[in-house]
PDB file of C-alpha atoms in Angstrom:
ATOM      1  CA  UNK I 680       1.152 -18.613 -41.375  1.00  0.00           C
ATOM      2  CA  UNK I 681      -0.400 -15.774 -43.427  1.00  0.00           C
ATOM      3  CA  UNK I 682      -4.093 -15.225 -42.670  1.00  0.00           C
ATOM      4  CA  UNK I 683      -6.351 -13.080 -44.887  1.00  0.00           C
ATOM      5  CA  UNK I 684      -9.836 -11.970 -43.877  1.00  0.00           C
ATOM      6  CA  UNK I 685     -12.165 -10.863 -46.669  1.00  0.00           C
ATOM      7  CA  UNK I 686     -15.430  -9.050 -45.925  1.00  0.00           C
ATOM      8  CA  UNK I 687     -18.057  -9.178 -48.675  1.00  0.00           C
ATOM      9  CA  UNK I 688     -21.751  -8.445 -48.862  1.00  0.00           C
ATOM     10  CA  UNK I 689     -23.753 -11.670 -49.087  1.00  0.00           C
ATOM     11  CA  UNK I 690     -24.868 -12.996 -52.438  1.00  0.00           C
ATOM     12  CA  UNK I 691     -21.692 -14.329 -54.066  1.00  0.00           C
ATOM     13  CA  UNK I 692     -21.822 -17.820 -55.542  1.00  0.00           C
ATOM     14  CA  UNK I 693     -19.709 -20.705 -54.283  1.00  0.00           C
ATOM     15  CA  UNK I 694     -17.702 -20.480 -57.507  1.00  0.00           C
ATOM     16  CA  UNK I 695     -16.971 -16.775 -56.895  1.00  0.00           C
ATOM     17  CA  UNK I 696     -15.855 -17.496 -53.338  1.00  0.00           C
ATOM     18  CA  UNK I 697     -13.607 -20.311 -54.560  1.00  0.00           C
ATOM     19  CA  UNK I 698     -12.031 -17.903 -57.047  1.00  0.00           C
ATOM     20  CA  UNK I 699     -11.411 -15.310 -54.312  1.00  0.00           C
ATOM     21  CA  UNK I 700      -9.795 -17.921 -52.065  1.00  0.00           C
ATOM     22  CA  UNK I 701      -7.596 -19.190 -54.906  1.00  0.00           C
ATOM     23  CA  UNK I 702      -6.485 -15.747 -56.109  1.00  0.00           C
ATOM     24  CA  UNK I 703      -5.875 -14.296 -52.632  1.00  0.00           C
ATOM     25  CA  UNK I 704      -3.835 -17.376 -51.737  1.00  0.00           C
ATOM     26  CA  UNK I 705      -1.746 -17.035 -54.900  1.00  0.00           C
ATOM     27  CA  UNK I 706      -1.197 -13.314 -54.281  1.00  0.00           C
ATOM     28  CA  UNK I 707       0.090 -14.008 -50.763  1.00  0.00           C
ATOM     29  CA  UNK I 708       2.377 -16.780 -52.012  1.00  0.00           C
ATOM     30  CA  UNK I 709       3.838 -14.445 -54.643  1.00  0.00           C
ATOM     31  CA  UNK I 710       4.088 -11.397 -52.356  1.00  0.00           C
ATOM     32  CA  UNK I 711       5.717 -12.952 -49.300  1.00  0.00           C
ATOM     33  CA  UNK I 712       6.985 -16.318 -50.484  1.00  0.00           C
ATOM     34  CA  UNK I 713       4.830 -18.264 -48.047  1.00  0.00           C
ATOM     35  CA  UNK I 714       4.152 -21.907 -48.858  1.00  0.00           C
ATOM     36  CA  UNK I 715       0.678 -22.285 -50.363  1.00  0.00           C
ATOM     37  CA  UNK I 716      -0.218 -24.857 -47.700  1.00  0.00           C
ATOM     38  CA  UNK I 717       0.326 -22.323 -44.925  1.00  0.00           C
ATOM     39  CA  UNK I 718      -2.018 -19.629 -46.313  1.00  0.00           C
ATOM     40  CA  UNK I 719      -5.458 -19.251 -44.702  1.00  0.00           C
ATOM     41  CA  UNK I 720      -8.329 -17.237 -46.187  1.00  0.00           C
ATOM     42  CA  UNK I 721     -11.514 -16.456 -44.277  1.00  0.00           C
ATOM     43  CA  UNK I 722     -14.486 -14.949 -46.113  1.00  0.00           C
ATOM     44  CA  UNK I 723     -16.981 -13.074 -43.955  1.00  0.00           C
ATOM     45  CA  UNK I 724     -20.372 -13.074 -45.693  1.00  0.00           C
ATOM     46  CA  UNK I 725     -22.031  -9.926 -44.377  1.00  0.00           C
ATOM     47  CA  UNK I 726     -25.829  -9.581 -44.436  1.00  0.00           C
ATOM     48  CA  UNK I 727     -26.881  -6.419 -46.265  1.00  0.00           C
ATOM     49  CA  UNK I 728     -28.551  -5.042 -43.147  1.00  0.00           C
ATOM     50  CA  UNK I 729     -25.238  -5.324 -41.239  1.00  0.00           C
ATOM     51  CA  UNK I 730     -23.291  -3.015 -43.576  1.00  0.00           C
ATOM     52  CA  UNK I 731     -23.915   0.662 -44.178  1.00  0.00           C
ATOM     53  CA  UNK I 732     -22.788   3.742 -46.050  1.00  0.00           C
ATOM     54  CA  UNK I 733     -23.411   7.280 -44.803  1.00  0.00           C
ATOM     55  CA  UNK I 734     -25.684   6.049 -42.028  1.00  0.00           C
ATOM     56  CA  UNK I 735     -27.882   3.848 -44.227  1.00  0.00           C
ATOM     57  CA  UNK I 736     -27.719   0.052 -44.529  1.00  0.00           C
ATOM     58  CA  UNK I 737     -26.992  -1.589 -47.870  1.00  0.00           C
ATOM     59  CA  UNK I 738     -30.396  -3.244 -47.637  1.00  0.00           C
ATOM     60  CA  UNK I 739     -32.150   0.116 -47.238  1.00  0.00           C
ATOM     61  CA  UNK I 740     -30.076   1.538 -50.099  1.00  0.00           C
ATOM     62  CA  UNK I 741     -31.346  -1.275 -52.322  1.00  0.00           C
ATOM     63  CA  UNK I 742     -27.892  -2.639 -53.016  1.00  0.00           C
TER      64      UNK I 742
END
């Protein structure tokens, strides 16, 4: 059972998340030949203050 974990900064719409799940699933099916029904995708919605670049959080960077 292929399992993909996707980390994204919060703020994506439900439609965007649906598209990610659909496209990642299809990519796994095509790449490894797994049945679509066996593919799992987990999106981690990360708060901006929990992610940083060069020692500064995304929130503090204004991103």
